[in-house]
Amino acid sequence: MINNTDKDPELFSNIQQSSQLSAVYRDIEELTELLVAYFKQGIEKGDHCLWTVTDSQAAERAKNELEKAGVDVEKYITSSQLEILPTGTLSKSILLLESAVKELVDEKSGKAFSERFSGFRMNLDINSAGSSFKPCLERLEKSLEEIGPDNRNLTFLCTSLLEELSGSTLIELVEEKGVLVKRKGKWEYLVNTCNINGQKELETTLLKAKKDAEATNRAKNSFIMNMSHELRTPLNSVIGFSDLLLEGAFGPMNTKQAKYVNNILISGKSLLEIINNLLDISRLEAGEKTLKYEDVDVASLIGEVRMSLLSPASIKKVTVELNIDPSVKNIRADITKFRQILYNLISNAIKFTPARGKVIISACKKEGVLEVKVSDNGIGLSKESHEKIFMPFTQADSSAARGYGGAGLGLYIVRNFIDLHGGKIRVDSETGKGSTFTFTLPAESENAPLPENKTKKANSSLKGVKSKKMDSTPEPGN
């Protein structure tokens, strides 16, 4: 069922030759490692290699990684055997992908074979295709057959981010053609074969693995939820009594006592935040993904969250400014989850902003979409961390980021809650230059039920239309 391909120079040697290969990866490091092996082998075989990348920065990264693998990049670029081509939004436009790729492959492969190269190979990264991933691959394969139906020296590697694929799509790909994937530090080629009784090994293996994983996940979620509830009860007592002591309910305290009690209160609140985040993740993984829509006054909610975080901000002397456009007004959203999105983003911004820094929260409406930005002038993030920070229990790699603490759960929850609303989030950041997190939410979601007053109005309008139709219906015989 699995062919081991852990040796980079032979990564594609054990795979049955095909005009089209598929691979999945978890992050940019895995993708780069895979493509370096793919194109290094092609260069050694005498193929013309066309490495498509998203932009000029990715092109430089590709060159550097090939150089590290022992490839004289400039030599092969000069000889036209290697071409690293920034394609812009080519791989993101699923509807235009087929014709754009067909035109590109037709032009480049024709030139390669006219120049007497032994073969032609190219890659394409396909993301955000969702359930359209498999049909997209099928159309691409058909296009390749039209370009060179008898040419076995044309190889096309399609890659996709693992988290973009559904489980059923991945299984279909493995069953039909096989997929390259990295498991336990080694690249392997997953293909579906039959045992001596004709039973599909993949189906049996995956079914057992699925049941085992589901049972383990249920046990894990149950444990986390039970433990979280058990921890919250005594923790709320710690926080409550700390508050009472600081307020002087049991008599005045000296400066040192007040300082230590305040430390207890801050630590208790931090621990409660982690526990609440764990509960949110457990609910998400358990399938609790319903939203309770209501009218939300955006400006008031942002102001409320800002007020709740003024205490940690004032300790660091961090200014928290608001820039809310008057057009924002209300949207339809789940207010609890919307509040959590704002709280996590703003508290993160305060946490990673140095003393006397500034955090700016801005909001506006654009074409029926609410756009909220949380900006800071803190430590910032490296480009490589932009996707990683949205994974659970993950923080940026820098030691500076690790020094600020936290369990790495907040942004994972933020992304999931935004996705549930049908919105999007992105980050713009550079190390040492601060960060800006921008998220959008539909102002009126298609899945959101209408408010009661609007529902009554809509029903009364519908009744009026029906009555008019009935009045205008001609009697029989007229």
GROMACS .gro file of C-alpha atoms in nm:
model
  478
    1MET     CA    1   0.000   0.000   0.000
    2ILE     CA    2   0.289   0.240   0.074
    3ASN     CA    3   0.609   0.288  -0.121
    4ASN     CA    4   0.879   0.452   0.089
    5THR     CA    5   1.044   0.747  -0.085
    6ASP     CA    6   1.251   0.895   0.193
    7LYS     CA    7   1.571   0.942  -0.011
    8ASP     CA    8   1.543   1.278  -0.184
    9PRO     CA    9   1.737   1.192  -0.505
   10GLU     CA   10   1.511   0.888  -0.555
   11LEU     CA   11   1.191   1.049  -0.432
   12PHE     CA   12   1.001   0.992  -0.757
   13SER     CA   13   1.193   0.687  -0.884
   14ASN     CA   14   0.971   0.428  -0.713
   15ILE     CA   15   0.650   0.585  -0.841
   16GLN     CA   16   0.483   0.452  -1.152
   17GLN     CA   17   0.552   0.697  -1.432
   18SER     CA   18   0.251   0.914  -1.506
   19SER     CA   19   0.189   1.244  -1.679
   20GLN     CA   20   0.031   1.371  -1.359
   21LEU     CA   21   0.131   1.321  -0.994
   22SER     CA   22  -0.044   1.450  -0.681
   23ALA     CA   23   0.105   1.545  -0.345
   24VAL     CA   24  -0.015   1.705  -0.022
   25TYR     CA   25   0.188   1.905   0.229
   26ARG     CA   26   0.136   2.056   0.574
   27ASP     CA   27   0.345   2.374   0.546
   28ILE     CA   28   0.575   2.571   0.317
   29GLU     CA   29   0.882   2.380   0.442
   30GLU     CA   30   0.734   2.045   0.331
   31LEU     CA   31   0.629   2.189  -0.007
   32THR     CA   32   0.976   2.333  -0.073
   33GLU     CA   33   1.147   2.007   0.027
   34LEU     CA   34   0.922   1.812  -0.211
   35LEU     CA   35   0.973   2.046  -0.507
   36VAL     CA   36   1.351   2.061  -0.461
   37ALA     CA   37   1.367   1.681  -0.490
   38TYR     CA   38   1.126   1.684  -0.789
   39PHE     CA   39   1.318   1.941  -0.991
   40LYS     CA   40   1.665   1.822  -0.889
   41GLN     CA   41   1.579   1.478  -1.027
   42GLY     CA   42   1.445   1.640  -1.345
   43ILE     CA   43   1.764   1.838  -1.399
   44GLU     CA   44   1.974   1.525  -1.351
   45LYS     CA   45   1.758   1.339  -1.608
   46GLY     CA   46   1.797   1.618  -1.863
   47ASP     CA   47   1.436   1.741  -1.844
   48HIS     CA   48   1.334   2.101  -1.898
   49CYS     CA   49   1.209   2.210  -1.553
   50LEU     CA   50   0.948   2.481  -1.502
   51TRP     CA   51   0.909   2.563  -1.132
   52THR     CA   52   0.603   2.787  -1.087
   53VAL     CA   53   0.596   3.006  -0.775
   54THR     CA   54   0.355   3.270  -0.644
   55ASP     CA   55   0.586   3.575  -0.656
   56SER     CA   56   0.945   3.699  -0.688
   57GLN     CA   57   1.013   3.639  -0.319
   58ALA     CA   58   0.911   3.273  -0.355
   59ALA     CA   59   1.135   3.253  -0.665
   60GLU     CA   60   1.438   3.361  -0.461
   61ARG     CA   61   1.352   3.105  -0.195
   62ALA     CA   62   1.332   2.831  -0.463
   63LYS     CA   63   1.675   2.926  -0.599
   64ASN     CA   64   1.831   2.927  -0.251
   65GLU     CA   65   1.689   2.584  -0.163
   66LEU     CA   66   1.810   2.432  -0.493
   67GLU     CA   67   2.156   2.577  -0.430
   68LYS     CA   68   2.157   2.416  -0.083
   69ALA     CA   69   2.073   2.083  -0.250
   70GLY     CA   70   2.384   2.112  -0.468
   71VAL     CA   71   2.227   2.245  -0.789
   72ASP     CA   72   2.415   2.515  -0.984
   73VAL     CA   73   2.102   2.722  -1.040
   74GLU     CA   74   2.249   3.001  -1.253
   75LYS     CA   75   2.415   2.745  -1.483
   76TYR     CA   76   2.085   2.567  -1.557
   77ILE     CA   77   1.886   2.891  -1.587
   78THR     CA   78   2.141   3.019  -1.840
   79SER     CA   79   2.118   2.696  -2.040
   80SER     CA   80   1.734   2.725  -2.038
   81GLN     CA   81   1.700   2.386  -1.866
   82LEU     CA   82   1.557   2.547  -1.552
   83GLU     CA   83   1.298   2.824  -1.537
   84ILE     CA   84   1.151   2.961  -1.213
   85LEU     CA   85   0.834   3.143  -1.308
   86PRO     CA   86   0.624   3.367  -1.078
   87THR     CA   87   0.261   3.304  -1.181
   88GLY     CA   88   0.081   3.556  -0.960
   89THR     CA   89  -0.279   3.444  -0.902
   90LEU     CA   90  -0.270   3.160  -1.156
   91SER     CA   91  -0.316   2.880  -0.901
   92LYS     CA   92  -0.580   3.068  -0.701
   93SER     CA   93  -0.829   3.117  -0.985
   94ILE     CA   94  -0.993   2.775  -1.005
   95LEU     CA   95  -1.234   2.871  -1.283
   96LEU     CA   96  -0.959   2.998  -1.511
   97LEU     CA   97  -0.705   2.739  -1.407
   98GLU     CA   98  -0.768   2.482  -1.679
   99SER     CA   99  -0.728   2.713  -1.978
  100ALA     CA  100  -0.441   2.912  -1.821
  101VAL     CA  101  -0.239   2.601  -1.737
  102LYS     CA  102  -0.310   2.437  -2.073
  103GLU     CA  103  -0.181   2.746  -2.254
  104LEU     CA  104   0.128   2.765  -2.031
  105VAL     CA  105   0.216   2.393  -2.062
  106ASP     CA  106   0.153   2.393  -2.438
  107GLU     CA  107   0.392   2.686  -2.488
  108LYS     CA  108   0.667   2.577  -2.249
  109SER     CA  109   0.666   2.202  -2.330
  110GLY     CA  110   0.668   2.274  -2.704
  111LYS     CA  111   0.973   2.494  -2.660
  112ALA     CA  112   1.142   2.232  -2.437
  113PHE     CA  113   1.105   1.949  -2.686
  114SER     CA  114   1.210   2.170  -2.979
  115GLU     CA  115   1.532   2.239  -2.789
  116ARG     CA  116   1.595   1.862  -2.755
  117PHE     CA  117   1.544   1.825  -2.381
  118SER     CA  118   1.468   1.466  -2.277
  119GLY     CA  119   1.144   1.563  -2.105
  120PHE     CA  120   0.939   1.841  -1.951
  121ARG     CA  121   0.822   1.873  -1.592
  122MET     CA  122   0.623   2.138  -1.413
  123ASN     CA  123   0.444   2.191  -1.082
  124LEU     CA  124   0.125   2.367  -0.982
  125ASP     CA  125   0.001   2.444  -0.631
  126ILE     CA  126  -0.378   2.422  -0.609
  127ASN     CA  127  -0.541   2.564  -0.298
  128SER     CA  128  -0.885   2.695  -0.200
  129ALA     CA  129  -1.042   2.451  -0.447
  130GLY     CA  130  -1.233   2.267  -0.173
  131SER     CA  131  -1.461   2.001  -0.315
  132SER     CA  132  -1.359   2.114  -0.667
  133PHE     CA  133  -1.006   1.980  -0.621
  134LYS     CA  134  -1.062   1.637  -0.780
  135PRO     CA  135  -1.261   1.764  -1.085
  136CYS     CA  136  -0.993   2.030  -1.130
  137LEU     CA  137  -0.721   1.760  -1.146
  138GLU     CA  138  -0.927   1.556  -1.391
  139ARG     CA  139  -0.965   1.855  -1.626
  140LEU     CA  140  -0.593   1.926  -1.603
  141GLU     CA  141  -0.511   1.565  -1.691
  142LYS     CA  142  -0.740   1.582  -1.992
  143SER     CA  143  -0.565   1.900  -2.105
  144LEU     CA  144  -0.226   1.729  -2.073
  145GLU     CA  145  -0.345   1.436  -2.286
  146GLU     CA  146  -0.455   1.679  -2.556
  147ILE     CA  147  -0.114   1.848  -2.552
  148GLY     CA  148   0.088   1.527  -2.578
  149PRO     CA  149  -0.120   1.205  -2.575
  150ASP     CA  150   0.179   0.982  -2.660
  151ASN     CA  151   0.448   1.176  -2.484
  152ARG     CA  152   0.548   0.998  -2.162
  153ASN     CA  153   0.824   1.247  -2.090
  154LEU     CA  154   0.580   1.514  -1.976
  155THR     CA  155   0.538   1.514  -1.596
  156PHE     CA  156   0.306   1.742  -1.403
  157LEU     CA  157   0.308   1.760  -1.020
  158CYS     CA  158  -0.006   1.902  -0.853
  159THR     CA  159   0.032   1.995  -0.486
  160SER     CA  160  -0.220   2.108  -0.228
  161LEU     CA  161  -0.218   2.211   0.136
  162LEU     CA  162  -0.347   1.918   0.342
  163GLU     CA  163  -0.589   2.127   0.547
  164GLU     CA  164  -0.759   2.247   0.227
  165LEU     CA  165  -0.868   1.892   0.135
  166SER     CA  166  -1.164   1.704   0.276
  167GLY     CA  167  -1.105   1.348   0.396
  168SER     CA  168  -1.326   1.203   0.121
  169THR     CA  169  -1.137   1.390  -0.153
  170LEU     CA  170  -0.802   1.266  -0.020
  171ILE     CA  171  -0.926   0.905  -0.005
  172GLU     CA  172  -1.055   0.926  -0.364
  173LEU     CA  173  -0.717   1.054  -0.483
  174VAL     CA  174  -0.531   0.774  -0.305
  175GLU     CA  175  -0.769   0.510  -0.438
  176GLU     CA  176  -0.748   0.625  -0.799
  177LYS     CA  177  -0.388   0.737  -0.852
  178GLY     CA  178  -0.192   0.761  -0.531
  179VAL     CA  179  -0.068   1.064  -0.340
  180LEU     CA  180   0.272   1.172  -0.207
  181VAL     CA  181   0.259   1.264   0.162
  182LYS     CA  182   0.515   1.305   0.440
  183ARG     CA  183   0.460   1.070   0.734
  184LYS     CA  184   0.687   1.038   1.039
  185GLY     CA  185   0.959   1.244   0.871
  186LYS     CA  186   0.960   1.041   0.546
  187TRP     CA  187   0.795   1.104   0.209
  188GLU     CA  188   0.573   0.813   0.111
  189TYR     CA  189   0.358   0.733  -0.189
  190LEU     CA  190   0.014   0.614  -0.079
  191VAL     CA  191  -0.157   0.387  -0.331
  192ASN     CA  192  -0.453   0.153  -0.297
  193THR     CA  193  -0.380  -0.216  -0.357
  194CYS     CA  194  -0.567  -0.542  -0.292
  195ASN     CA  195  -0.456  -0.832  -0.074
  196ILE     CA  196  -0.464  -1.197  -0.187
  197ASN     CA  197  -0.837  -1.214  -0.113
  198GLY     CA  198  -0.907  -0.912  -0.333
  199GLN     CA  199  -0.994  -0.692  -0.036
  200LYS     CA  200  -0.890  -0.327  -0.057
  201GLU     CA  201  -0.612  -0.271   0.192
  202LEU     CA  202  -0.654   0.106   0.195
  203GLU     CA  203  -1.024   0.086   0.272
  204THR     CA  204  -0.968  -0.158   0.560
  205THR     CA  205  -0.674   0.038   0.702
  206LEU     CA  206  -0.848   0.376   0.679
  207LEU     CA  207  -1.172   0.246   0.827
  208LYS     CA  208  -0.989   0.105   1.131
  209ALA     CA  209  -0.778   0.421   1.165
  210LYS     CA  210  -1.089   0.638   1.138
  211LYS     CA  211  -1.269   0.446   1.414
  212ASP     CA  212  -0.962   0.452   1.639
  213ALA     CA  213  -0.909   0.823   1.580
  214GLU     CA  214  -1.275   0.907   1.647
  215ALA     CA  215  -1.275   0.706   1.971
  216THR     CA  216  -0.950   0.870   2.085
  217ASN     CA  217  -1.079   1.216   1.993
  218ARG     CA  218  -1.406   1.164   2.182
  219ALA     CA  219  -1.216   1.045   2.491
  220LYS     CA  220  -0.977   1.342   2.468
  221ASN     CA  221  -1.256   1.598   2.428
  222SER     CA  222  -1.455   1.443   2.713
  223PHE     CA  223  -1.151   1.452   2.939
  224ILE     CA  224  -1.068   1.815   2.852
  225MET     CA  225  -1.427   1.932   2.904
  226ASN     CA  226  -1.465   1.749   3.236
  227MET     CA  227  -1.129   1.867   3.368
  228SER     CA  228  -1.194   2.224   3.251
  229HIS     CA  229  -1.523   2.239   3.441
  230GLU     CA  230  -1.358   2.092   3.751
  231LEU     CA  231  -1.076   2.347   3.734
  232ARG     CA  232  -1.302   2.647   3.676
  233THR     CA  233  -1.490   2.612   4.006
  234PRO     CA  234  -1.190   2.655   4.242
  235LEU     CA  235  -1.027   2.900   4.001
  236ASN     CA  236  -1.331   3.129   4.009
  237SER     CA  237  -1.305   3.126   4.390
  238VAL     CA  238  -0.937   3.226   4.370
  239ILE     CA  239  -1.022   3.514   4.132
  240GLY     CA  240  -1.328   3.622   4.334
  241PHE     CA  241  -1.153   3.630   4.671
  242SER     CA  242  -0.851   3.806   4.517
  243ASP     CA  243  -1.085   4.077   4.390
  244LEU     CA  244  -1.244   4.113   4.733
  245LEU     CA  245  -0.904   4.142   4.902
  246LEU     CA  246  -0.790   4.410   4.657
  247GLU     CA  247  -1.114   4.604   4.713
  248GLY     CA  248  -1.045   4.603   5.088
  249ALA     CA  249  -1.353   4.398   5.178
  250PHE     CA  250  -1.162   4.235   5.468
  251GLY     CA  251  -0.961   4.538   5.569
  252PRO     CA  252  -0.674   4.735   5.419
  253MET     CA  253  -0.353   4.571   5.292
  254ASN     CA  254  -0.004   4.711   5.276
  255THR     CA  255   0.169   4.774   4.942
  256LYS     CA  256   0.353   4.443   4.930
  257GLN     CA  257   0.039   4.242   5.015
  258ALA     CA  258  -0.162   4.425   4.749
  259LYS     CA  259   0.111   4.355   4.492
  260TYR     CA  260   0.115   3.981   4.563
  261VAL     CA  261  -0.265   3.951   4.564
  262ASN     CA  262  -0.275   4.136   4.232
  263ASN     CA  263  -0.023   3.883   4.092
  264ILE     CA  264  -0.253   3.602   4.209
  265LEU     CA  265  -0.547   3.772   4.035
  266ILE     CA  266  -0.360   3.820   3.707
  267SER     CA  267  -0.233   3.460   3.706
  268GLY     CA  268  -0.579   3.329   3.788
  269LYS     CA  269  -0.736   3.523   3.502
  270SER     CA  270  -0.466   3.402   3.261
  271LEU     CA  271  -0.527   3.042   3.363
  272LEU     CA  272  -0.904   3.087   3.328
  273GLU     CA  273  -0.853   3.224   2.977
  274ILE     CA  274  -0.652   2.913   2.880
  275ILE     CA  275  -0.920   2.684   3.026
  276ASN     CA  276  -1.195   2.870   2.838
  277ASN     CA  277  -0.994   2.840   2.516
  278LEU     CA  278  -0.952   2.465   2.570
  279LEU     CA  279  -1.329   2.433   2.617
  280ASP     CA  280  -1.389   2.626   2.293
  281ILE     CA  281  -1.151   2.398   2.101
  282SER     CA  282  -1.313   2.085   2.248
  283ARG     CA  283  -1.657   2.208   2.143
  284LEU     CA  284  -1.531   2.285   1.793
  285GLU     CA  285  -1.374   1.940   1.756
  286ALA     CA  286  -1.688   1.778   1.896
  287GLY     CA  287  -1.887   1.937   1.613
  288GLU     CA  288  -2.060   2.215   1.808
  289LYS     CA  289  -2.049   2.468   1.526
  290THR     CA  290  -2.390   2.636   1.546
  291LEU     CA  291  -2.423   3.013   1.562
  292LYS     CA  292  -2.686   3.209   1.755
  293TYR     CA  293  -2.742   3.510   1.533
  294GLU     CA  294  -2.868   3.842   1.665
  295ASP     CA  295  -2.832   4.212   1.588
  296VAL     CA  296  -2.493   4.327   1.717
  297ASP     CA  297  -2.398   4.693   1.769
  298VAL     CA  298  -2.039   4.669   1.645
  299ALA     CA  299  -1.912   4.997   1.793
  300SER     CA  300  -2.058   4.917   2.137
  301LEU     CA  301  -1.913   4.563   2.137
  302ILE     CA  302  -1.565   4.683   2.038
  303GLY     CA  303  -1.584   4.950   2.309
  304GLU     CA  304  -1.692   4.690   2.565
  305VAL     CA  305  -1.401   4.457   2.481
  306ARG     CA  306  -1.159   4.750   2.488
  307MET     CA  307  -1.279   4.849   2.838
  308SER     CA  308  -1.231   4.492   2.965
  309LEU     CA  309  -0.867   4.499   2.851
  310LEU     CA  310  -0.772   4.848   2.972
  311SER     CA  311  -0.626   4.707   3.295
  312PRO     CA  312  -0.349   4.493   3.132
  313ALA     CA  313  -0.292   4.774   2.881
  314SER     CA  314  -0.251   5.038   3.154
  315ILE     CA  315   0.003   4.820   3.340
  316LYS     CA  316   0.227   4.832   3.029
  317LYS     CA  317   0.119   5.192   2.949
  318VAL     CA  318  -0.007   5.072   2.609
  319THR     CA  319  -0.255   5.308   2.442
  320VAL     CA  320  -0.561   5.140   2.287
  321GLU     CA  321  -0.723   5.368   2.026
  322LEU     CA  322  -1.052   5.325   1.840
  323ASN     CA  323  -1.123   5.430   1.483
  324ILE     CA  324  -1.481   5.320   1.410
  325ASP     CA  325  -1.647   5.448   1.093
  326PRO     CA  326  -2.000   5.582   1.156
  327SER     CA  327  -2.134   5.360   0.875
  328VAL     CA  328  -2.060   5.041   1.071
  329LYS     CA  329  -2.376   5.033   1.288
  330ASN     CA  330  -2.521   4.679   1.333
  331ILE     CA  331  -2.452   4.340   1.179
  332ARG     CA  332  -2.610   3.995   1.219
  333ALA     CA  333  -2.366   3.770   1.411
  334ASP     CA  334  -2.321   3.543   1.710
  335ILE     CA  335  -2.235   3.804   1.975
  336THR     CA  336  -2.056   3.559   2.207
  337LYS     CA  337  -1.822   3.433   1.935
  338PHE     CA  338  -1.778   3.784   1.791
  339ARG     CA  339  -1.678   3.907   2.137
  340GLN     CA  340  -1.425   3.621   2.168
  341ILE     CA  341  -1.274   3.707   1.827
  342LEU     CA  342  -1.221   4.068   1.933
  343TYR     CA  343  -1.097   3.978   2.281
  344ASN     CA  344  -0.836   3.731   2.153
  345LEU     CA  345  -0.703   3.965   1.885
  346ILE     CA  346  -0.690   4.277   2.104
  347SER     CA  347  -0.539   4.096   2.406
  348ASN     CA  348  -0.275   3.944   2.175
  349ALA     CA  349  -0.193   4.289   2.038
  350ILE     CA  350  -0.152   4.429   2.390
  351LYS     CA  351   0.056   4.128   2.498
  352PHE     CA  352   0.305   4.159   2.211
  353THR     CA  353   0.332   4.539   2.222
  354PRO     CA  354   0.617   4.683   2.430
  355ALA     CA  355   0.567   4.938   2.708
  356ARG     CA  356   0.432   5.275   2.591
  357GLY     CA  357   0.330   5.124   2.259
  358LYS     CA  358   0.004   5.164   2.073
  359VAL     CA  359  -0.280   4.938   1.960
  360ILE     CA  360  -0.536   5.068   1.707
  361ILE     CA  361  -0.875   4.903   1.647
  362SER     CA  362  -1.054   5.021   1.334
  363ALA     CA  363  -1.378   4.910   1.168
  364CYS     CA  364  -1.568   5.000   0.854
  365LYS     CA  365  -1.821   4.853   0.612
  366LYS     CA  366  -1.733   4.773   0.250
  367GLU     CA  367  -1.993   4.638   0.008
  368GLY     CA  368  -2.201   4.462   0.272
  369VAL     CA  369  -1.898   4.327   0.460
  370LEU     CA  370  -1.770   4.440   0.799
  371GLU     CA  371  -1.392   4.485   0.806
  372VAL     CA  372  -1.213   4.507   1.141
  373LYS     CA  373  -0.840   4.573   1.184
  374VAL     CA  374  -0.634   4.529   1.500
  375SER     CA  375  -0.291   4.690   1.458
  376ASP     CA  376   0.004   4.716   1.695
  377ASN     CA  377   0.364   4.835   1.686
  378GLY     CA  378   0.492   4.529   1.871
  379ILE     CA  379   0.749   4.257   1.797
  380GLY     CA  380   0.589   4.148   1.467
  381LEU     CA  381   0.605   3.813   1.290
  382SER     CA  382   0.829   3.654   1.031
  383LYS     CA  383   0.671   3.571   0.692
  384GLU     CA  384   0.711   3.199   0.763
  385SER     CA  385   0.493   3.231   1.075
  386HIS     CA  386   0.188   3.387   0.908
  387GLU     CA  387   0.008   3.054   0.853
  388LYS     CA  388   0.159   2.866   1.146
  389ILE     CA  389   0.015   3.100   1.413
  390PHE     CA  390  -0.341   2.993   1.326
  391MET     CA  391  -0.266   2.631   1.418
  392PRO     CA  392  -0.354   2.509   1.770
  393PHE     CA  393  -0.082   2.510   2.040
  394THR     CA  394   0.149   2.699   1.803
  395GLN     CA  395   0.328   3.031   1.836
  396ALA     CA  396   0.576   3.219   1.623
  397ASP     CA  397   0.923   3.064   1.618
  398SER     CA  398   1.114   3.356   1.758
  399SER     CA  399   1.239   3.334   2.115
  400ALA     CA  400   1.099   3.682   2.169
  401ALA     CA  401   0.745   3.558   2.095
  402ARG     CA  402   0.786   3.255   2.323
  403GLY     CA  403   0.891   3.483   2.607
  404TYR     CA  404   0.547   3.646   2.614
  405GLY     CA  405   0.377   3.321   2.724
  406GLY     CA  406   0.039   3.183   2.619
  407ALA     CA  407  -0.073   2.840   2.503
  408GLY     CA  408  -0.109   2.927   2.134
  409LEU     CA  409  -0.487   2.869   2.127
  410GLY     CA  410  -0.636   3.216   2.076
  411LEU     CA  411  -0.574   3.263   1.703
  412TYR     CA  412  -0.686   2.908   1.622
  413ILE     CA  413  -1.020   2.985   1.788
  414VAL     CA  414  -1.038   3.323   1.613
  415ARG     CA  415  -0.993   3.164   1.272
  416ASN     CA  416  -1.255   2.894   1.340
  417PHE     CA  417  -1.514   3.143   1.469
  418ILE     CA  418  -1.456   3.370   1.169
  419ASP     CA  419  -1.487   3.072   0.931
  420LEU     CA  420  -1.817   2.975   1.097
  421HIS     CA  421  -1.953   3.321   1.016
  422GLY     CA  422  -1.837   3.291   0.654
  423GLY     CA  423  -1.565   3.552   0.700
  424LYS     CA  424  -1.189   3.565   0.639
  425ILE     CA  425  -0.879   3.669   0.833
  426ARG     CA  426  -0.530   3.767   0.724
  427VAL     CA  427  -0.218   3.904   0.888
  428ASP     CA  428   0.027   4.165   0.762
  429SER     CA  429   0.344   4.172   0.967
  430GLU     CA  430   0.722   4.192   0.966
  431THR     CA  431   0.962   4.111   1.247
  432GLY     CA  432   1.019   4.420   1.458
  433LYS     CA  433   0.759   4.628   1.271
  434GLY     CA  434   0.434   4.528   1.441
  435SER     CA  435   0.134   4.335   1.311
  436THR     CA  436  -0.208   4.406   1.162
  437PHE     CA  437  -0.478   4.139   1.182
  438THR     CA  438  -0.766   4.209   0.944
  439PHE     CA  439  -1.087   4.007   0.947
  440THR     CA  440  -1.414   4.039   0.761
  441LEU     CA  441  -1.764   3.921   0.850
  442PRO     CA  442  -2.076   3.934   0.630
  443ALA     CA  443  -2.300   4.215   0.753
  444GLU     CA  444  -2.606   4.003   0.668
  445SER     CA  445  -2.528   3.631   0.658
  446GLU     CA  446  -2.741   3.412   0.430
  447ASN     CA  447  -2.762   3.153   0.710
  448ALA     CA  448  -2.870   3.401   0.976
  449PRO     CA  449  -3.241   3.398   1.069
  450LEU     CA  450  -3.421   3.730   1.037
  451PRO     CA  451  -3.492   3.928   1.356
  452GLU     CA  452  -3.846   3.881   1.488
  453ASN     CA  453  -3.968   4.226   1.379
  454LYS     CA  454  -3.829   4.173   1.026
  455THR     CA  455  -3.981   3.823   1.012
  456LYS     CA  456  -4.326   3.963   1.102
  457LYS     CA  457  -4.287   4.237   0.842
  458ALA     CA  458  -4.180   3.983   0.578
  459ASN     CA  459  -4.472   3.753   0.665
  460SER     CA  460  -4.723   4.038   0.650
  461SER     CA  461  -4.584   4.147   0.313
  462LEU     CA  462  -4.613   3.788   0.188
  463LYS     CA  463  -4.973   3.769   0.307
  464GLY     CA  464  -5.048   4.095   0.128
  465VAL     CA  465  -4.901   3.960  -0.195
  466LYS     CA  466  -5.103   3.638  -0.162
  467SER     CA  467  -5.426   3.827  -0.097
  468LYS     CA  468  -5.368   4.048  -0.401
  469LYS     CA  469  -5.310   3.739  -0.615
  470MET     CA  470  -5.631   3.584  -0.485
  471ASP     CA  471  -5.827   3.902  -0.556
  472SER     CA  472  -5.693   3.917  -0.910
  473THR     CA  473  -5.761   3.549  -0.987
  474PRO     CA  474  -6.043   3.536  -1.249
  475GLU     CA  475  -6.355   3.338  -1.154
  476PRO     CA  476  -6.430   3.025  -1.355
  477GLY     CA  477  -6.609   3.105  -1.675
  478ASN     CA  478  -6.485   3.467  -1.700
   0.00000   0.00000   0.00000
